[in-house]
XYZ file of C-alpha atoms in Angstrom:
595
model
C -24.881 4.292 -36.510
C -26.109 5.048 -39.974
C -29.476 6.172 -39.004
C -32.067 6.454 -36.135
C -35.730 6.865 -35.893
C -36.271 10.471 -34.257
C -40.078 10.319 -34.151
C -43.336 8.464 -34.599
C -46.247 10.450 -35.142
C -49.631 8.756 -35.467
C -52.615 11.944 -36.733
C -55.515 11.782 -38.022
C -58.636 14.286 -38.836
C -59.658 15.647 -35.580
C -57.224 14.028 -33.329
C -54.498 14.851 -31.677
C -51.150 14.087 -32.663
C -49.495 11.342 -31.692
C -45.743 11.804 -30.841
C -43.046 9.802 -29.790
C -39.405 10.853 -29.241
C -36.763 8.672 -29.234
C -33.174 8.960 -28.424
C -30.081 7.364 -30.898
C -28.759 4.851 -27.917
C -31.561 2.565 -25.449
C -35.272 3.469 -24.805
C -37.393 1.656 -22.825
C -41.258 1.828 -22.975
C -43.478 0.329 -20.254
C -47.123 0.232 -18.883
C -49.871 -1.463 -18.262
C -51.485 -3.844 -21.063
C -54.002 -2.296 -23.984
C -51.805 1.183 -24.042
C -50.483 1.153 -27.220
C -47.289 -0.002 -26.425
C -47.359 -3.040 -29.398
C -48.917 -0.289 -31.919
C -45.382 1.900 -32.015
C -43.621 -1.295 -32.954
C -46.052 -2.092 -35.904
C -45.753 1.680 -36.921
C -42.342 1.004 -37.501
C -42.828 -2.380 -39.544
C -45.593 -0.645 -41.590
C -42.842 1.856 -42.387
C -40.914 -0.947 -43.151
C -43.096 -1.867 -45.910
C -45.494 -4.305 -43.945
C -48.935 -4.757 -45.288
C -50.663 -5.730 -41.619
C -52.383 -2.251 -40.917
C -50.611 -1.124 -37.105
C -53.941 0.493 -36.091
C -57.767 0.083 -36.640
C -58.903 3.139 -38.307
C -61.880 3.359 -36.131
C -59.759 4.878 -33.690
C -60.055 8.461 -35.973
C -56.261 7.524 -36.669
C -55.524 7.786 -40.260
C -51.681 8.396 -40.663
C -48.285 7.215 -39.662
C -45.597 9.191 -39.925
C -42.015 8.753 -38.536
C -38.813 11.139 -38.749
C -35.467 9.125 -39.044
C -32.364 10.827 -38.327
C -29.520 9.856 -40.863
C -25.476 11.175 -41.177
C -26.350 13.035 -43.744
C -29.690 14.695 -42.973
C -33.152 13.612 -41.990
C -36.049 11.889 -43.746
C -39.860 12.145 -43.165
C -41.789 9.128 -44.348
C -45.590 9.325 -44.348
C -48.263 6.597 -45.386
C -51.896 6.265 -44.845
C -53.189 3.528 -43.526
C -54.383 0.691 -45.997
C -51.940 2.491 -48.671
C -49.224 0.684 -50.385
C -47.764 3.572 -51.203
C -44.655 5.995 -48.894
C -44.116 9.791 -49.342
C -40.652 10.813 -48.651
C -39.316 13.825 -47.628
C -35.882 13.892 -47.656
C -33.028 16.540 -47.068
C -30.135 14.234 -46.919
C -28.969 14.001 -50.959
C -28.406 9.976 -50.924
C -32.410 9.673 -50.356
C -34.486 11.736 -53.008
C -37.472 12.834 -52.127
C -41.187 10.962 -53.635
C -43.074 8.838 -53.780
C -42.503 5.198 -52.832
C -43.875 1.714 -53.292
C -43.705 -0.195 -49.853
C -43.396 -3.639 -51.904
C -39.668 -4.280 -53.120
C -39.611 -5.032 -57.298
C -36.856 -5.362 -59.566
C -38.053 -3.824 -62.453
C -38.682 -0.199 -60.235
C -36.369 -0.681 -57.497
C -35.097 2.680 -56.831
C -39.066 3.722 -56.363
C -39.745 1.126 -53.942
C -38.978 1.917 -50.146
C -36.699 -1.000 -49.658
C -34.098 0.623 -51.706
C -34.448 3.168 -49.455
C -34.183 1.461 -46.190
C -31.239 -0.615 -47.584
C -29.647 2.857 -48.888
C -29.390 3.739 -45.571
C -27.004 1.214 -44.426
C -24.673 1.362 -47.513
C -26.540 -1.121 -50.016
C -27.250 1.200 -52.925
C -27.933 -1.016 -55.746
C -30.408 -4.163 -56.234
C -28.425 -7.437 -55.453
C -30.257 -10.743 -55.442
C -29.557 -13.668 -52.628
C -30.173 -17.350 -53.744
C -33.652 -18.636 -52.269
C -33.614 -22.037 -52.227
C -31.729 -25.037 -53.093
C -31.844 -24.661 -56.557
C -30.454 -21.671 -56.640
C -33.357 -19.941 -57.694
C -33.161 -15.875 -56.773
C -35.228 -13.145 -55.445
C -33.978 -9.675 -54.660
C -32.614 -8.577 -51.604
C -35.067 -7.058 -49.394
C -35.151 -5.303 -46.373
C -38.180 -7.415 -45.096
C -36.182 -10.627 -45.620
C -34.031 -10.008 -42.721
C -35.771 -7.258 -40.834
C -37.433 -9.728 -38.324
C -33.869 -10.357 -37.076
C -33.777 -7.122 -35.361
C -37.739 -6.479 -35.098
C -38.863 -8.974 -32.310
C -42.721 -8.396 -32.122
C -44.367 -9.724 -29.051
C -45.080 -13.076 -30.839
C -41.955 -14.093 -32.507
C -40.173 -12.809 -29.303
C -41.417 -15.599 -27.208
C -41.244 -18.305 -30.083
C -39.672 -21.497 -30.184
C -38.343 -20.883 -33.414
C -35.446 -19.320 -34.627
C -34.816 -15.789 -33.790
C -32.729 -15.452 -36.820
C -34.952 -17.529 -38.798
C -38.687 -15.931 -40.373
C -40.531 -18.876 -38.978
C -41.514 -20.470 -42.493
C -39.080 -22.797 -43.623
C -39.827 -21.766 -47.489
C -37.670 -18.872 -46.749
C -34.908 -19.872 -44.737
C -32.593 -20.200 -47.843
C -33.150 -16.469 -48.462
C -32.753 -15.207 -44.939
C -29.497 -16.605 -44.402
C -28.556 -16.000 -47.582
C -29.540 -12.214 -46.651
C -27.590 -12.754 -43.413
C -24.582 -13.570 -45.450
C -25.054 -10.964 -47.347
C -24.844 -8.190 -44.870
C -22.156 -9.491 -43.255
C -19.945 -10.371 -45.872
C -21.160 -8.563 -49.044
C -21.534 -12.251 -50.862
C -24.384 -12.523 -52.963
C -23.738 -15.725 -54.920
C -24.846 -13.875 -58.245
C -22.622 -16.407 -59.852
C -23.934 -19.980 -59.318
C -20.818 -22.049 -58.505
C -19.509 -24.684 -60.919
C -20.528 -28.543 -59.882
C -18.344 -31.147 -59.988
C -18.020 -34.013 -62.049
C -19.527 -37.099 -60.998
C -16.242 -39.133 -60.969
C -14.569 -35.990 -59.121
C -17.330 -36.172 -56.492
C -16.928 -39.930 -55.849
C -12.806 -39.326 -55.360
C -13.956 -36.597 -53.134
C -16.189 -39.303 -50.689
C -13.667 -41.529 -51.087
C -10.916 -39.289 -49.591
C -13.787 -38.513 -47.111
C -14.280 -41.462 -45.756
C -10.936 -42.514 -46.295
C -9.932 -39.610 -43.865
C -12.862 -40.314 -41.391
C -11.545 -43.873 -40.873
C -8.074 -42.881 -40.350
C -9.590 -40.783 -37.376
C -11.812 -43.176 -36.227
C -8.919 -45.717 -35.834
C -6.476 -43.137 -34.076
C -9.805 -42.578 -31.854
C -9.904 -45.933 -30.959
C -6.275 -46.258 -30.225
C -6.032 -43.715 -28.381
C -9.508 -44.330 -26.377
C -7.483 -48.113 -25.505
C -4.561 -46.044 -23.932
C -6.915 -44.378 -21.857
C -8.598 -47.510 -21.250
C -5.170 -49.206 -20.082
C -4.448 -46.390 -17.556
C -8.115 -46.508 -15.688
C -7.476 -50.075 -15.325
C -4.628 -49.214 -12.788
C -7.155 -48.566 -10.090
C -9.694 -50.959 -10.587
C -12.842 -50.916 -8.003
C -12.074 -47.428 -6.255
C -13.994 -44.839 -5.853
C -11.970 -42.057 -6.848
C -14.051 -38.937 -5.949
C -14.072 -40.221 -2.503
C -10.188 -41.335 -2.766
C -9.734 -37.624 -3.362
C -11.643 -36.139 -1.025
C -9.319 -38.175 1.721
C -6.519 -37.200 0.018
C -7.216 -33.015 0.788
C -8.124 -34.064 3.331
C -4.813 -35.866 4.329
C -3.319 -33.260 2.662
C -5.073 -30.181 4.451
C -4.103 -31.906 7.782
C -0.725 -32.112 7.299
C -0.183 -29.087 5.851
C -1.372 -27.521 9.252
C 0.632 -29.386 10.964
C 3.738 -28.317 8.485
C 2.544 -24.250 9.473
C 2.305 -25.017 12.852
C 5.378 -26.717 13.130
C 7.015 -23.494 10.989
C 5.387 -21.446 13.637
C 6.516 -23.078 16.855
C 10.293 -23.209 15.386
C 9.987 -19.115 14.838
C 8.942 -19.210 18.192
C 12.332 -21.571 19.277
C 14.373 -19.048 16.945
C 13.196 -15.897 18.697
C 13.971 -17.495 22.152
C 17.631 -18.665 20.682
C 17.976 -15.253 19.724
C 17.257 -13.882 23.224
C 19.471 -16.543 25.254
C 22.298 -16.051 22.935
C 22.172 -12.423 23.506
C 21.851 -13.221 27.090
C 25.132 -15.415 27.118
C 26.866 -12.792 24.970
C 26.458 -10.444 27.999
C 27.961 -12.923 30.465
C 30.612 -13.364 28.331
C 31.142 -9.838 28.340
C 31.115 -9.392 31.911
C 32.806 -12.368 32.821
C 35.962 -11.246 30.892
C 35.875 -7.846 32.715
C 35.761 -9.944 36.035
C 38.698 -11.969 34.871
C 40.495 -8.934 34.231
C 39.699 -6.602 37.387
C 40.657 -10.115 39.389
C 43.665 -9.721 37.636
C 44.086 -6.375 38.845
C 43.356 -7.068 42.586
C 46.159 -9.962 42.417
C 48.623 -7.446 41.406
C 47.405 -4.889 44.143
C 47.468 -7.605 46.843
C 51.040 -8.416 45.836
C 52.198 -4.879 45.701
C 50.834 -4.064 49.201
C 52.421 -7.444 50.364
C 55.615 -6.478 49.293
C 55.694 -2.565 50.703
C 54.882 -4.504 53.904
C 57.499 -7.242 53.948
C 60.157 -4.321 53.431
C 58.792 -2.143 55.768
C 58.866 -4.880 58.665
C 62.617 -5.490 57.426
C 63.532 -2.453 57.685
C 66.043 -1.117 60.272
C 64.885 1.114 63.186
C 67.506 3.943 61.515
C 70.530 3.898 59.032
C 72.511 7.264 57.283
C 73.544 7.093 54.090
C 74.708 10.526 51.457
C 73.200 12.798 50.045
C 73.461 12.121 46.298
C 73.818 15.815 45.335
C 76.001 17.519 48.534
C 77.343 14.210 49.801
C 75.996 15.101 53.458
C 75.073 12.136 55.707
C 71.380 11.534 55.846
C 69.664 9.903 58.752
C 66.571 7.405 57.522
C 64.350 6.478 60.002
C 61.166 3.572 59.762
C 58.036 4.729 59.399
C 54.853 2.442 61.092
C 52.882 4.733 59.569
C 53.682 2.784 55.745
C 53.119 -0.621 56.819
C 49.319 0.091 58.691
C 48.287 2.016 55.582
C 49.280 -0.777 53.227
C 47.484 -3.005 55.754
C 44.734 -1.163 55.152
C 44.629 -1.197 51.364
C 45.582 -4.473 51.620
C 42.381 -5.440 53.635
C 40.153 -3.623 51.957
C 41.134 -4.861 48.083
C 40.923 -8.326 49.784
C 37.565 -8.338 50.495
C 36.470 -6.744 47.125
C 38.455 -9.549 45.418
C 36.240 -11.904 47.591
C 32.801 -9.885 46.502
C 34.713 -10.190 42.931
C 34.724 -13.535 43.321
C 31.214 -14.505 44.220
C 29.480 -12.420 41.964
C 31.840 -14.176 38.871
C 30.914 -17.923 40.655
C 27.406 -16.896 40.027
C 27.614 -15.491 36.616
C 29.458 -18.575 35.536
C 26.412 -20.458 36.320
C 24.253 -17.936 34.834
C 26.336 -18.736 31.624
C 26.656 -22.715 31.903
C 22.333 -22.929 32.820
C 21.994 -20.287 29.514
C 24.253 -22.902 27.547
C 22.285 -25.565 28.629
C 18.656 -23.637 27.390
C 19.991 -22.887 24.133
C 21.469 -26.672 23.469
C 17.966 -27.778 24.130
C 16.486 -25.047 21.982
C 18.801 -25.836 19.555
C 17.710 -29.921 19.992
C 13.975 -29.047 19.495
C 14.322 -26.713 16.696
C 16.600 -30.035 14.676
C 13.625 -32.321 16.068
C 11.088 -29.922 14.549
C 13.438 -29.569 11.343
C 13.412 -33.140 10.999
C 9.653 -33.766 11.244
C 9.068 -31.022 8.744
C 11.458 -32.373 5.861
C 12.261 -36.203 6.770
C 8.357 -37.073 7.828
C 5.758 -34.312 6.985
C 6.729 -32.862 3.892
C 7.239 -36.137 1.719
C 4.115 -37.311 3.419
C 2.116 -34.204 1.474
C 4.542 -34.583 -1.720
C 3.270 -38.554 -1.942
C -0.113 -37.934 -1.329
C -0.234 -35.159 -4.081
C 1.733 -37.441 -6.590
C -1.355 -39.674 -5.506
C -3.849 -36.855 -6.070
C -2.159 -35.775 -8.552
C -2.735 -39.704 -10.621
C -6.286 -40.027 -9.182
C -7.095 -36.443 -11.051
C -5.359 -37.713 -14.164
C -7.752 -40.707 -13.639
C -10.572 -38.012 -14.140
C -9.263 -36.753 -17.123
C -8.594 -40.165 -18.889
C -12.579 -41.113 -18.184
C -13.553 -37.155 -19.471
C -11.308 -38.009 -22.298
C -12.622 -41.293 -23.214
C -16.270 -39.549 -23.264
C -15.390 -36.756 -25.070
C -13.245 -39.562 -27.591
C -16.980 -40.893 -28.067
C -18.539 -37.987 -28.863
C -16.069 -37.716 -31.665
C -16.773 -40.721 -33.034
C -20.283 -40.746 -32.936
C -19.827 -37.132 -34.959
C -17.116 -38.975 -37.721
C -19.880 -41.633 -37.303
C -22.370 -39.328 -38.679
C -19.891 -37.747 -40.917
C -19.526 -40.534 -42.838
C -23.352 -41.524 -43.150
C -23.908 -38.186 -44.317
C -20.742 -38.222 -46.821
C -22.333 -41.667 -47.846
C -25.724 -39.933 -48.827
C -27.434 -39.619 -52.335
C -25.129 -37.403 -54.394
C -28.132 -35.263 -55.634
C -28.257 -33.845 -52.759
C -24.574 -32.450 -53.641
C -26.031 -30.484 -56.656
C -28.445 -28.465 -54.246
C -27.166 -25.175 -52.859
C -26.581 -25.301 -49.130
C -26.823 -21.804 -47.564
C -25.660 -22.731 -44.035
C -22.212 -24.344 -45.223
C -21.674 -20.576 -46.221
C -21.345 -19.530 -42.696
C -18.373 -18.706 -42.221
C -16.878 -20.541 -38.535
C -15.891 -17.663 -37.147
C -19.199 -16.106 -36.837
C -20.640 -19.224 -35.167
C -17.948 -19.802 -33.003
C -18.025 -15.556 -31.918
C -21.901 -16.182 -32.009
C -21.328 -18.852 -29.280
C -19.152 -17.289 -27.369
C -20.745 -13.929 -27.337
C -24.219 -15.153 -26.309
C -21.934 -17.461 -23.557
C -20.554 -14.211 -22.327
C -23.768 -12.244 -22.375
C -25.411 -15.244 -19.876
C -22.111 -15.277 -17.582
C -22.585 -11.461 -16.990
C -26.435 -11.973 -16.526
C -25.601 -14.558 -13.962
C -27.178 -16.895 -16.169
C -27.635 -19.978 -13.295
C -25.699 -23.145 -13.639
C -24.437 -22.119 -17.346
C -21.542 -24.642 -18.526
C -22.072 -24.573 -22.723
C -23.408 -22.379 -25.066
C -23.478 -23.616 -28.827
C -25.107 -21.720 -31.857
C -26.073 -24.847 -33.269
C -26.042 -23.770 -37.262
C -28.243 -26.908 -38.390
C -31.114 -25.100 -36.108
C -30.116 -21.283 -36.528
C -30.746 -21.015 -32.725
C -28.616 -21.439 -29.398
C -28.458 -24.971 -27.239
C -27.891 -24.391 -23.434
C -25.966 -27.002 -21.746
C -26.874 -29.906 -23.989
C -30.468 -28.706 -24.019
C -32.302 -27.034 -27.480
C -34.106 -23.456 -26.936
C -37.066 -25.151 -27.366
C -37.591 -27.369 -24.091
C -38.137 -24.390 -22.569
C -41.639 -22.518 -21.650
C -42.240 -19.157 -24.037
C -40.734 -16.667 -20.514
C -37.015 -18.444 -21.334
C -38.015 -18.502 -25.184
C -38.304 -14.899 -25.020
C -35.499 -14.516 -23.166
C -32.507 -16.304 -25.198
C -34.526 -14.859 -28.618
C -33.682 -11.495 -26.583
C -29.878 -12.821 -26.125
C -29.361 -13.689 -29.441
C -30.906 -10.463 -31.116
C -28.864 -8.563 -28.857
C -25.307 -10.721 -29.503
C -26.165 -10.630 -33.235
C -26.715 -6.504 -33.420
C -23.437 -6.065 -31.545
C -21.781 -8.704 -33.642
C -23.137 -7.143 -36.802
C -22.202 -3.397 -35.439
C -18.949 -3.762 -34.968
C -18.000 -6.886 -37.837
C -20.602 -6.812 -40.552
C -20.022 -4.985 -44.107
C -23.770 -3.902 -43.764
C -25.436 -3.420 -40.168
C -28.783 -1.879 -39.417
C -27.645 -0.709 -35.934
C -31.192 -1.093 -34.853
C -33.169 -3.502 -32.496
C -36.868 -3.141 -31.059
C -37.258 -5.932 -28.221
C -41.446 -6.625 -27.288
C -41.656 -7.725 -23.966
C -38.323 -9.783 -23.284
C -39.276 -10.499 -20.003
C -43.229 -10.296 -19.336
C -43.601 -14.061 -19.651
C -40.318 -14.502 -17.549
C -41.344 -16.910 -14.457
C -38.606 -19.196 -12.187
C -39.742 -22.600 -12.647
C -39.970 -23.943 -9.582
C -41.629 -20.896 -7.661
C -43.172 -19.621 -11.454
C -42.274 -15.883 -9.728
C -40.662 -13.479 -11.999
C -36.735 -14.476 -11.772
C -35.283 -10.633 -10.137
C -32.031 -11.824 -11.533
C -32.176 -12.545 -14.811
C -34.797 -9.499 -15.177
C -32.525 -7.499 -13.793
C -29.083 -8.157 -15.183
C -30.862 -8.503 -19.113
C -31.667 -4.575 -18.813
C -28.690 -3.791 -16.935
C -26.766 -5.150 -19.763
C -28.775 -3.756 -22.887
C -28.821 -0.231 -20.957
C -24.778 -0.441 -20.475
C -23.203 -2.058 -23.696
C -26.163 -1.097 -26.870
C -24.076 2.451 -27.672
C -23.744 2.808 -31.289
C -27.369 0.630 -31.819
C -30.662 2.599 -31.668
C -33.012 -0.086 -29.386
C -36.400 -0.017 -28.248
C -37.674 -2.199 -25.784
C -41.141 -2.319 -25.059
C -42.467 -4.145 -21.620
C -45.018 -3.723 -19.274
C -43.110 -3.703 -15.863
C -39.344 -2.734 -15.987
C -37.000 -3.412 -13.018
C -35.542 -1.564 -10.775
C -31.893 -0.373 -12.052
C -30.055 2.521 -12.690
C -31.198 3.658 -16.200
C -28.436 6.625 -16.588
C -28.694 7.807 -19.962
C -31.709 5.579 -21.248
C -34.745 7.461 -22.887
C -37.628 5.960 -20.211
C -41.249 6.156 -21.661
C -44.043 5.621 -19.364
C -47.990 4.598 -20.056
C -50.059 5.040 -17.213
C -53.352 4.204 -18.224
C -54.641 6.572 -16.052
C -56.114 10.093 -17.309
C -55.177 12.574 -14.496
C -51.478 10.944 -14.314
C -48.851 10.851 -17.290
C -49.239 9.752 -20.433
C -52.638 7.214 -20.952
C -50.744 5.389 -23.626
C -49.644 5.780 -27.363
C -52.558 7.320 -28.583
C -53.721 10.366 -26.892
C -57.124 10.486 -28.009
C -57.572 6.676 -27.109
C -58.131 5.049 -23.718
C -60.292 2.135 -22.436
């Protein structure tokens, strides 16, 4: 920020002073109508070098004075009302202190106090813009573009241009101002004209070119043609809608289908698991049957040799050779009747319990070949029937939205050639009009096209309702909302998107231009501001404006001035209040003044 205003003071003889303090970033004054609020904003445009006095001098009020803040210092400027002339006081050494003229000359610039206003942003010596189309010149003043960033409460709710002064005689020079500051291009020079024969090779390449275009339009715009005639006599919106429809059902019936076969998968899991454990078990059974075969056959045989057994026979003694007497014992063959019983009947028990775990196993077999059945069945109807039903009905969707696109295609292929239409009339026009100087071509595209999109942006984030284009439209100066010019509108949305734009072009010229004044004053953006249908104040679009200027203006001193604010967080914002009431705030501006 280059510089700020610190202060308005309004005095006079026998009056108190007037004071104002305001802060480098957003401040917001508000009250009731007839408080003064409109008078601070004409101080600052009589400091500016207007000649409208800001105040009737039958109010005892005799002097403005305001104190701007700069990098370097600050500056006092004081003028009397119905003078022409500024007294500066100045401790910042790029601004001497004297005595200035408030009307901007060429022959005494540096004593005039648009040198001194322009000094302040960079611009230290007198440059001249082009003001009209025969590049006639006047110098470059600060008045000439300051209604850009000075919206007073009647040029706030106009029609017109917000960039524009509002009297077309001028227009040349304020653009040519505009261009000025943001690119440093003066046109001191006027530019060398062409040759009558090189001009007519020039429209002849023109239109030369434009037909070419117009022809590949047309092609193309057949092709299109061609491809729409494929489904002749449908409705395709409502083709669509059955379509997702379709589509939506059978894609539940896919995820249900995936869900009941995680279902089957979790129950294969458990009956395998169960059959595992049979197996298991069964084995064991084989081998402990095994086991009682081998006992039964052991005991068999100790019995069969017992029974053969002579009642007594002698034999020797391996080790003293003495004859030894064995006798049979009945005691051998009842205990290995015994055992034998007993393992019998366990082998039995054995027996039964493996029976019934073999048809444990064989009905667990059976449950999981089923499971396994139904989970193929399910497979099937997901990939053989289900899933090409959805991919064919989105290759269908998918044709009947490419359908869509031809017919936005074609329309937007007519557009195009209405414009080469109209390219070509205008190429075809009266080659005077060549020789004239024609500020706006200057432009350059990227500040219309960031213009665009910037005030775009700024309505998206102010919920702008039912927004779908935003386009600076150059020939105008001034912004066209979804096909429809600024000016269709009643003066609450004039002053609205005049607020937009002066708001979009501060921030644009803070942060791009070679010369920005970092300074806005906003009067009333949103008193006349009514929905219209219900003609109430729109809460919205009151809301989300300040929101906006109070978050993102940092680095751009702005004043807005309105009667009733909304209610937001403010955070850091310099809030000034009028109450027109004596026992309760501030009355208004002037202290000595109320109704």
């Amino acid at each position: 920020m280059s510089f700020y205003i610190e202060k308005i003071i309004v005095t006079g003889s026998g009056k108190t002073d007037s004071i104002i303090e305001l802060s480098n970033g957003v401040n917001i004054i508000y009250g009731p109508s007839n408080t003064g609020k409109t008078y601070m904003v004409k101080c600052i445009d009589y400091m500016f070098g207007s000649e409208r006095e800001p105040i009737d001098i039958s109010t005892g009020y005799q002097y403005i004075k305001i104190i701007v803040r700069t990098q370097c210092g600050t500056i006092t400027m004081s003028r009397k009302i119905g003078e022409n002339k500024i007294e500066v006081s100045s401790n910042d050494n790029n601004v001497p202190s004297g005595k200035y003229a408030t009307k901007a000359s060429r022959t005494n610039y540096d004593k005039t106090i648009n040198s001194v206003w322009l000094s302040l942003i960079g611009i230290n010596d007198l440059h001249l813009v082009i003001s009209n189309e025969n590049y006639k010149k006047q110098i470059l003043s600060w008045r000439t573009f300051s209604h850009m960033f000075m919206l007073t409460e009647t040029k706030i709710i106009s029609e017109y241009s917000a960039i524009l002064s509002g009297r077309d005689t001028s227009n040349t020079a304020v653009i040519a101002s505009l261009i000025f500051l943001l690119s440093g291009q003066d046109f001191a020079e006027t530019e060398t004209k062409d040759t009558k024969e090189i001009k007519e090779a020039k429209k002849n390449a023109v239109k030369a070119y434009i037909n070419k275009e117009l022809f590949r339009l047309s092609e193309r715009n057949q092709e299109l043609l061609a491809q729409l005639k494929e489904n002749p006599n449908i409705d395709i919106a409502v083709e669509i809608e059955k379509i997702m429809a379709e589509i939506s059902t059978n894609e539940k019936r896919i995820n249900s289908s995936i869900e009941e076969n995680q279902k089957i998968l979790a129950q294969l899991y458990e009956k395998n698991e169960n059959l595992s454990e049979c197996n298991v078990l069964l084995n064991r059974y084989d081998e402990l049957t095994t086991q009682y075969d081998a006992d039964l056959k052991r005991l068999n045989f100790i019995v069969d040799g017992e029974a053969n057994l002579n009642a007594s026979f002698s034999t020797h003694c391996p080790f003293c050779d003495g004859e030894v007497v064995v006798k049979k014992n009945q005691n051998y063959i009842d205990a290995a009747k015994s055992d034998y019983k007993k393992i019998k009947l366990q082998a039995k028990d054995l027996e039964s319990a493996s029976k019934e775990l073999r048809s444990e196993k064989l009905s667990l077999e059976q449950e999981i070949g089923t499971l396994m059945a139904k989970k193929k069945s399910i497979e099937e109807l997901i990939e053989k029937e289900l899933k090409p039903q959805v991919f064919n009905l989105k290759e269908k969707l998918s044709a009947y939205k490419d359908a869509i696109e031809c017919q936005k295609e074609i329309d937007i292929l007519k557009k195009l050639s209405e414009q080469k239409t109209a390219d070509m009339i205008e190429n075809d026009t009266d080659e005077e009009s060549e020789l004239k100087f024609k500020v706006k071509e200057h432009l350059d595209y990227s500040f219309i096209n960031e213009l665009s999109n910037g005030i775009k942006s700024f309505l998206e984030n102010c919920n702008y309702d039912n927004l779908l284009s935003v386009i600076f439209d150059k020939a105008n100066m001034d912004i066209v909302i979804n096909g429809k010019k600024k000016s269709s509108n009643g003066k609450g949305y004039n002053a609205y998107f005049n607020s937009v734009v002066a708001i979009v072009l501060s921030r644009y010229m803070e942060s791009k231009a070679k010369y920005s004044p970092d300074f806005l004053v906003l009067d009333s953006p949103i008193l006349s501001l009514k929905e219209k249908e219900t003609k109430k104040p729109s809460e919205t679009m009151r809301n989300t404006l300040f929101e906006n200027i109070v978050d993102n203006q940092k680095g751009i001193q702005t004043i807005v001035i309105e009667n009733e604010i909304p209610e937001i967080n403010y955070k850091d914002a310099n809030i000034i209040h009028f109450t027109k009431e004596k026992n309760n705030g501030r009355y208004g501006f002037l202290l000595d003044v109320a109704d």
